[in-house]
Amino acid sequence: MKTLLTDSHEKAAEIIKNGGIVAFPTETVYGLGADIFDEKAIAKVFAAKGRPADNPLIAHVGNRDQIRLLAGEISQHAEKFIEAFFPGPLTVVLNKANSIPEIATAGLETIGIRMPRNDLARRFLIACENPLVAPSANLSGKPSPTRWKAVFEDLDGKIDCILKGESTEIGLESTVLDCTGDVPVILRPGAISLEQLQKLVPETEVYKPGKTEAPKSPGLKHRHYSPNARVVIVSNVEDITCEKEKCGFIGLVKPIQEFSQLCICRTTEEYARELYSFFRLCDQQNLKTIYCESVEEEGLGAALIDRLRRASE
Ligand code: TXA
Ligand code: MG
């Protein structure tokens, strides 16, 4: 299949309306969208990514009214989170409406819903009219794409269109928050932090296997976010020993050793924004090991550490 590259959200929306699948930018990472009511198009999304069929997709809406199309009842705490953080990098998991095809949610009775705040994403979503399901637009198991060129690298010839936008502002996937129980549970940390959520609903907690009641997010059991290179998390930059031509380093403090690829970031935000494209760069250069400096596990740092741990498993 020929993949169309365009910066017209109208053209991209036409393709969706004709049953095609389109990669598009959001503030977190690029997504691969299909009309939520088009089962054939959704099947194409799973096929293009090589995504396991038991991993549910997130529904993306262009305005708040569309949430009612997708969800059964909306709990009080969910209302609060939607009010405060939509549009933005938060996905709320709610009980799903009957009209949602099973393939979208991998047979679950619940559905993750998110309203991106990226401008191009919103214009595109509104032009599509129906909500879209959209996983990250990478091959399953690879780091999520933060630039359209990374989407191209993974999915050229496998999808109908790439809506070209800027590189993504946050660079890590949205916070996934289960709102179906009495207590909201973070299934995947992201840019909307535990601290921010607890300001609205103090009982909010982070999912802990075996401890928390909420059903485990199916996506958590799959290998994720990993480059081919080995990822090693280091707390003290001076402890690293490596052959310089085979290693990369990303972090906040510049090491004294030499590395063949180096990415020094001024802030945790910049670190998060650069991480996945750095992983891809190191893979292109066939590096054996990527050393990643540890950060404080609070705010965005909690999401960054989560992705580093998964990549290093
Ligand atoms: O930032 C993001 O969320 C990006 C952009 C494109 O919006 N999307 C994204 O989608 O990261 P994906 O499919 O790569 O990751 C979705 C995660 C998976 O871990 C999945 O298992 C979980 O959300 N998830 C989706 N629906 C769920 C549900 N109903 N219950 C529990 N977990 C769910
Ligand atoms: Mg993904």
PDB file of N, CA and C in Angstrom, residues 195-257:
ATOM      1  N   GLU A 195       0.297  13.288  41.998  1.00  0.00           N
ATOM      2  CA  GLU A 195       0.091  14.448  42.870  1.00  0.00           C
ATOM      3  C   GLU A 195      -1.042  15.331  42.335  1.00  0.00           C
ATOM      4  N   GLN A 196      -1.067  15.562  41.032  1.00  0.00           N
ATOM      5  CA  GLN A 196      -2.126  16.393  40.428  1.00  0.00           C
ATOM      6  C   GLN A 196      -3.499  15.740  40.571  1.00  0.00           C
ATOM      7  N   LEU A 197      -3.560  14.422  40.393  1.00  0.00           N
ATOM      8  CA  LEU A 197      -4.833  13.710  40.481  1.00  0.00           C
ATOM      9  C   LEU A 197      -5.327  13.680  41.922  1.00  0.00           C
ATOM     10  N   GLN A 198      -4.385  13.512  42.865  1.00  0.00           N
ATOM     11  CA  GLN A 198      -4.767  13.463  44.281  1.00  0.00           C
ATOM     12  C   GLN A 198      -5.290  14.798  44.795  1.00  0.00           C
ATOM     13  N   LYS A 199      -4.906  15.876  44.152  1.00  0.00           N
ATOM     14  CA  LYS A 199      -5.455  17.182  44.542  1.00  0.00           C
ATOM     15  C   LYS A 199      -6.965  17.210  44.333  1.00  0.00           C
ATOM     16  N   LEU A 200      -7.437  16.479  43.330  1.00  0.00           N
ATOM     17  CA  LEU A 200      -8.881  16.427  43.054  1.00  0.00           C
ATOM     18  C   LEU A 200      -9.560  15.303  43.814  1.00  0.00           C
ATOM     19  N   VAL A 201      -8.928  14.124  43.814  1.00  0.00           N
ATOM     20  CA  VAL A 201      -9.475  12.957  44.514  1.00  0.00           C
ATOM     21  C   VAL A 201      -8.322  12.335  45.317  1.00  0.00           C
ATOM     22  N   PRO A 202      -8.266  12.666  46.628  1.00  0.00           N
ATOM     23  CA  PRO A 202      -7.106  12.274  47.446  1.00  0.00           C
ATOM     24  C   PRO A 202      -6.862  10.770  47.519  1.00  0.00           C
ATOM     25  N   GLU A 203      -7.898   9.947  47.326  1.00  0.00           N
ATOM     26  CA  GLU A 203      -7.712   8.483  47.438  1.00  0.00           C
ATOM     27  C   GLU A 203      -6.994   7.880  46.233  1.00  0.00           C
ATOM     28  N   THR A 204      -6.837   8.643  45.170  1.00  0.00           N
ATOM     29  CA  THR A 204      -6.224   8.105  43.944  1.00  0.00           C
ATOM     30  C   THR A 204      -4.916   7.389  44.257  1.00  0.00           C
ATOM     31  N   GLU A 205      -4.750   6.179  43.697  1.00  0.00           N
ATOM     32  CA  GLU A 205      -3.522   5.433  43.957  1.00  0.00           C
ATOM     33  C   GLU A 205      -2.914   4.879  42.677  1.00  0.00           C
ATOM     34  N   VAL A 206      -1.677   4.412  42.814  1.00  0.00           N
ATOM     35  CA  VAL A 206      -0.982   3.825  41.680  1.00  0.00           C
ATOM     36  C   VAL A 206      -1.185   2.318  41.729  1.00  0.00           C
ATOM     37  N   TYR A 207      -1.446   1.710  40.593  1.00  0.00           N
ATOM     38  CA  TYR A 207      -1.634   0.274  40.529  1.00  0.00           C
ATOM     39  C   TYR A 207      -0.406  -0.481  41.029  1.00  0.00           C
ATOM     40  N   LYS A 208      -0.643  -1.447  41.958  1.00  0.00           N
ATOM     41  CA  LYS A 208       0.442  -2.312  42.433  1.00  0.00           C
ATOM     42  C   LYS A 208      -0.027  -3.744  42.259  1.00  0.00           C
ATOM     43  N   PRO A 209       0.710  -4.554  41.484  1.00  0.00           N
ATOM     44  CA  PRO A 209       0.263  -5.927  41.251  1.00  0.00           C
ATOM     45  C   PRO A 209      -0.001  -6.630  42.572  1.00  0.00           C
ATOM     46  N   GLY A 210      -1.163  -7.285  42.669  1.00  0.00           N
ATOM     47  CA  GLY A 210      -1.466  -8.042  43.878  1.00  0.00           C
ATOM     48  C   GLY A 210      -2.074  -7.191  44.984  1.00  0.00           C
ATOM     49  N   LYS A 211      -1.739  -5.916  45.034  1.00  0.00           N
ATOM     50  CA  LYS A 211      -2.219  -5.050  46.120  1.00  0.00           C
ATOM     51  C   LYS A 211      -3.523  -4.329  45.754  1.00  0.00           C
ATOM     52  N   THR A 212      -3.534  -3.766  44.560  1.00  0.00           N
ATOM     53  CA  THR A 212      -4.681  -2.973  44.140  1.00  0.00           C
ATOM     54  C   THR A 212      -5.775  -3.887  43.602  1.00  0.00           C
ATOM     55  N   GLU A 213      -7.034  -3.509  43.804  1.00  0.00           N
ATOM     56  CA  GLU A 213      -8.148  -4.329  43.350  1.00  0.00           C
ATOM     57  C   GLU A 213      -8.392  -4.225  41.844  1.00  0.00           C
ATOM     58  N   ALA A 214      -8.117  -3.055  41.288  1.00  0.00           N
ATOM     59  CA  ALA A 214      -8.488  -2.791  39.895  1.00  0.00           C
ATOM     60  C   ALA A 214      -7.882  -3.816  38.951  1.00  0.00           C
ATOM     61  N   PRO A 215      -8.602  -4.122  37.875  1.00  0.00           N
ATOM     62  CA  PRO A 215      -8.066  -5.077  36.907  1.00  0.00           C
ATOM     63  C   PRO A 215      -6.799  -4.525  36.287  1.00  0.00           C
ATOM     64  N   LYS A 216      -5.839  -5.387  36.114  1.00  0.00           N
ATOM     65  CA  LYS A 216      -4.574  -4.978  35.516  1.00  0.00           C
ATOM     66  C   LYS A 216      -4.809  -4.524  34.078  1.00  0.00           C
ATOM     67  N   SER A 217      -4.125  -3.485  33.669  1.00  0.00           N
ATOM     68  CA  SER A 217      -4.225  -3.036  32.282  1.00  0.00           C
ATOM     69  C   SER A 217      -3.574  -4.082  31.394  1.00  0.00           C
ATOM     70  N   PRO A 218      -4.314  -4.604  30.397  1.00  0.00           N
ATOM     71  CA  PRO A 218      -3.764  -5.677  29.573  1.00  0.00           C
ATOM     72  C   PRO A 218      -2.416  -5.295  28.960  1.00  0.00           C
ATOM     73  N   GLY A 219      -2.282  -4.017  28.630  1.00  0.00           N
ATOM     74  CA  GLY A 219      -1.049  -3.564  27.988  1.00  0.00           C
ATOM     75  C   GLY A 219       0.168  -3.706  28.877  1.00  0.00           C
ATOM     76  N   LEU A 220      -0.030  -3.755  30.193  1.00  0.00           N
ATOM     77  CA  LEU A 220       1.104  -3.796  31.115  1.00  0.00           C
ATOM     78  C   LEU A 220       1.881  -5.099  31.020  1.00  0.00           C
ATOM     79  N   LYS A 221       1.212  -6.162  30.533  1.00  0.00           N
ATOM     80  CA  LYS A 221       1.918  -7.444  30.505  1.00  0.00           C
ATOM     81  C   LYS A 221       2.752  -7.617  29.239  1.00  0.00           C
ATOM     82  N   HIS A 222       2.517  -6.737  28.241  1.00  0.00           N
ATOM     83  CA  HIS A 222       3.295  -6.862  27.018  1.00  0.00           C
ATOM     84  C   HIS A 222       4.604  -6.101  27.137  1.00  0.00           C
ATOM     85  N   ARG A 223       5.638  -6.624  26.459  1.00  0.00           N
ATOM     86  CA  ARG A 223       6.910  -5.913  26.395  1.00  0.00           C
ATOM     87  C   ARG A 223       6.669  -4.591  25.675  1.00  0.00           C
ATOM     88  N   HIS A 224       7.299  -3.541  26.125  1.00  0.00           N
ATOM     89  CA  HIS A 224       6.915  -2.202  25.700  1.00  0.00           C
ATOM     90  C   HIS A 224       8.125  -1.307  25.570  1.00  0.00           C
ATOM     91  N   TYR A 225       7.986  -0.270  24.779  1.00  0.00           N
ATOM     92  CA  TYR A 225       8.885   0.881  24.848  1.00  0.00           C
ATOM     93  C   TYR A 225      10.364   0.515  24.745  1.00  0.00           C
ATOM     94  N   SER A 226      10.699  -0.632  24.126  1.00  0.00           N
ATOM     95  CA  SER A 226      12.082  -1.081  24.213  1.00  0.00           C
ATOM     96  C   SER A 226      12.860  -0.872  22.922  1.00  0.00           C
ATOM     97  N   PRO A 227      14.044  -0.320  23.023  1.00  0.00           N
ATOM     98  CA  PRO A 227      14.944  -0.332  21.867  1.00  0.00           C
ATOM     99  C   PRO A 227      15.586  -1.718  21.755  1.00  0.00           C
ATOM    100  N   ASN A 228      16.308  -1.976  20.661  1.00  0.00           N
ATOM    101  CA  ASN A 228      17.035  -3.243  20.538  1.00  0.00           C
ATOM    102  C   ASN A 228      18.214  -3.278  21.506  1.00  0.00           C
ATOM    103  N   ALA A 229      18.831  -2.113  21.705  1.00  0.00           N
ATOM    104  CA  ALA A 229      19.976  -2.033  22.613  1.00  0.00           C
ATOM    105  C   ALA A 229      19.537  -2.356  24.043  1.00  0.00           C
ATOM    106  N   ARG A 230      20.502  -2.824  24.833  1.00  0.00           N
ATOM    107  CA  ARG A 230      20.246  -3.058  26.250  1.00  0.00           C
ATOM    108  C   ARG A 230      20.136  -1.698  26.941  1.00  0.00           C
ATOM    109  N   VAL A 231      19.135  -1.556  27.819  1.00  0.00           N
ATOM    110  CA  VAL A 231      18.976  -0.295  28.551  1.00  0.00           C
ATOM    111  C   VAL A 231      19.399  -0.506  30.008  1.00  0.00           C
ATOM    112  N   VAL A 232      20.301   0.327  30.476  1.00  0.00           N
ATOM    113  CA  VAL A 232      20.770   0.218  31.860  1.00  0.00           C
ATOM    114  C   VAL A 232      20.507   1.545  32.579  1.00  0.00           C
ATOM    115  N   ILE A 233      19.801   1.463  33.707  1.00  0.00           N
ATOM    116  CA  ILE A 233      19.513   2.677  34.477  1.00  0.00           C
ATOM    117  C   ILE A 233      20.633   2.887  35.484  1.00  0.00           C
ATOM    118  N   VAL A 234      21.201   4.103  35.515  1.00  0.00           N
ATOM    119  CA  VAL A 234      22.294   4.369  36.456  1.00  0.00           C
ATOM    120  C   VAL A 234      21.941   5.555  37.345  1.00  0.00           C
ATOM    121  N   SER A 235      22.247   5.442  38.639  1.00  0.00           N
ATOM    122  CA  SER A 235      21.993   6.607  39.486  1.00  0.00           C
ATOM    123  C   SER A 235      23.240   7.483  39.603  1.00  0.00           C
ATOM    124  N   ASN A 236      24.392   6.848  39.483  1.00  0.00           N
ATOM    125  CA  ASN A 236      25.608   7.648  39.526  1.00  0.00           C
ATOM    126  C   ASN A 236      26.360   7.550  38.199  1.00  0.00           C
ATOM    127  N   VAL A 237      26.369   8.666  37.501  1.00  0.00           N
ATOM    128  CA  VAL A 237      26.940   8.711  36.154  1.00  0.00           C
ATOM    129  C   VAL A 237      28.397   8.250  36.124  1.00  0.00           C
ATOM    130  N   GLU A 238      29.121   8.501  37.227  1.00  0.00           N
ATOM    131  CA  GLU A 238      30.547   8.163  37.245  1.00  0.00           C
ATOM    132  C   GLU A 238      30.806   6.665  37.334  1.00  0.00           C
ATOM    133  N   ASP A 239      29.754   5.877  37.659  1.00  0.00           N
ATOM    134  CA  ASP A 239      29.928   4.424  37.778  1.00  0.00           C
ATOM    135  C   ASP A 239      29.962   3.697  36.438  1.00  0.00           C
ATOM    136  N   ILE A 240      29.630   4.395  35.353  1.00  0.00           N
ATOM    137  CA  ILE A 240      29.492   3.708  34.068  1.00  0.00           C
ATOM    138  C   ILE A 240      30.856   3.270  33.525  1.00  0.00           C
ATOM    139  N   THR A 241      30.921   1.999  33.092  1.00  0.00           N
ATOM    140  CA  THR A 241      32.119   1.557  32.373  1.00  0.00           C
ATOM    141  C   THR A 241      31.659   1.005  31.043  1.00  0.00           C
ATOM    142  N   CYS A 242      32.195   1.510  29.954  1.00  0.00           N
ATOM    143  CA  CYS A 242      31.786   0.965  28.653  1.00  0.00           C
ATOM    144  C   CYS A 242      32.816   1.270  27.594  1.00  0.00           C
ATOM    145  N   GLU A 243      32.744   0.481  26.519  1.00  0.00           N
ATOM    146  CA  GLU A 243      33.559   0.804  25.344  1.00  0.00           C
ATOM    147  C   GLU A 243      32.821   1.911  24.624  1.00  0.00           C
ATOM    148  N   LYS A 244      33.503   3.008  24.384  1.00  0.00           N
ATOM    149  CA  LYS A 244      32.790   4.205  23.945  1.00  0.00           C
ATOM    150  C   LYS A 244      32.061   4.053  22.610  1.00  0.00           C
ATOM    151  N   GLU A 245      32.609   3.206  21.693  1.00  0.00           N
ATOM    152  CA  GLU A 245      31.959   3.148  20.385  1.00  0.00           C
ATOM    153  C   GLU A 245      30.672   2.329  20.391  1.00  0.00           C
ATOM    154  N   LYS A 246      30.377   1.692  21.510  1.00  0.00           N
ATOM    155  CA  LYS A 246      29.190   0.842  21.514  1.00  0.00           C
ATOM    156  C   LYS A 246      28.075   1.336  22.440  1.00  0.00           C
ATOM    157  N   CYS A 247      28.280   2.484  23.082  1.00  0.00           N
ATOM    158  CA  CYS A 247      27.321   2.905  24.104  1.00  0.00           C
ATOM    159  C   CYS A 247      26.745   4.290  23.854  1.00  0.00           C
ATOM    160  N   GLY A 248      25.529   4.459  24.359  1.00  0.00           N
ATOM    161  CA  GLY A 248      24.900   5.764  24.368  1.00  0.00           C
ATOM    162  C   GLY A 248      24.616   6.178  25.792  1.00  0.00           C
ATOM    163  N   PHE A 249      24.418   7.465  25.997  1.00  0.00           N
ATOM    164  CA  PHE A 249      24.045   7.965  27.324  1.00  0.00           C
ATOM    165  C   PHE A 249      23.009   9.061  27.177  1.00  0.00           C
ATOM    166  N   ILE A 250      21.967   8.979  28.010  1.00  0.00           N
ATOM    167  CA  ILE A 250      20.999  10.076  28.106  1.00  0.00           C
ATOM    168  C   ILE A 250      20.756  10.388  29.580  1.00  0.00           C
ATOM    169  N   GLY A 251      20.735  11.663  29.909  1.00  0.00           N
ATOM    170  CA  GLY A 251      20.520  12.037  31.299  1.00  0.00           C
ATOM    171  C   GLY A 251      20.660  13.526  31.497  1.00  0.00           C
ATOM    172  N   LEU A 252      20.770  13.914  32.765  1.00  0.00           N
ATOM    173  CA  LEU A 252      20.801  15.340  33.124  1.00  0.00           C
ATOM    174  C   LEU A 252      22.220  15.832  33.394  1.00  0.00           C
ATOM    175  N   VAL A 253      23.099  14.880  33.784  1.00  0.00           N
ATOM    176  CA  VAL A 253      24.468  15.257  34.143  1.00  0.00           C
ATOM    177  C   VAL A 253      25.425  14.730  33.092  1.00  0.00           C
ATOM    178  N   LYS A 254      26.304  15.562  32.603  1.00  0.00           N
ATOM    179  CA  LYS A 254      27.241  15.138  31.560  1.00  0.00           C
ATOM    180  C   LYS A 254      28.328  14.243  32.159  1.00  0.00           C
ATOM    181  N   PRO A 255      28.455  13.015  31.660  1.00  0.00           N
ATOM    182  CA  PRO A 255      29.492  12.124  32.205  1.00  0.00           C
ATOM    183  C   PRO A 255      30.888  12.517  31.701  1.00  0.00           C
ATOM    184  N   ILE A 256      31.927  12.080  32.438  1.00  0.00           N
ATOM    185  CA  ILE A 256      33.280  12.389  31.965  1.00  0.00           C
ATOM    186  C   ILE A 256      33.721  11.432  30.863  1.00  0.00           C
ATOM    187  N   GLN A 257      33.171  10.198  30.883  1.00  0.00           N
ATOM    188  CA  GLN A 257      33.533   9.228  29.843  1.00  0.00           C
ATOM    189  C   GLN A 257      33.049   9.698  28.474  1.00  0.00           C
TER     190      GLN A 257
END
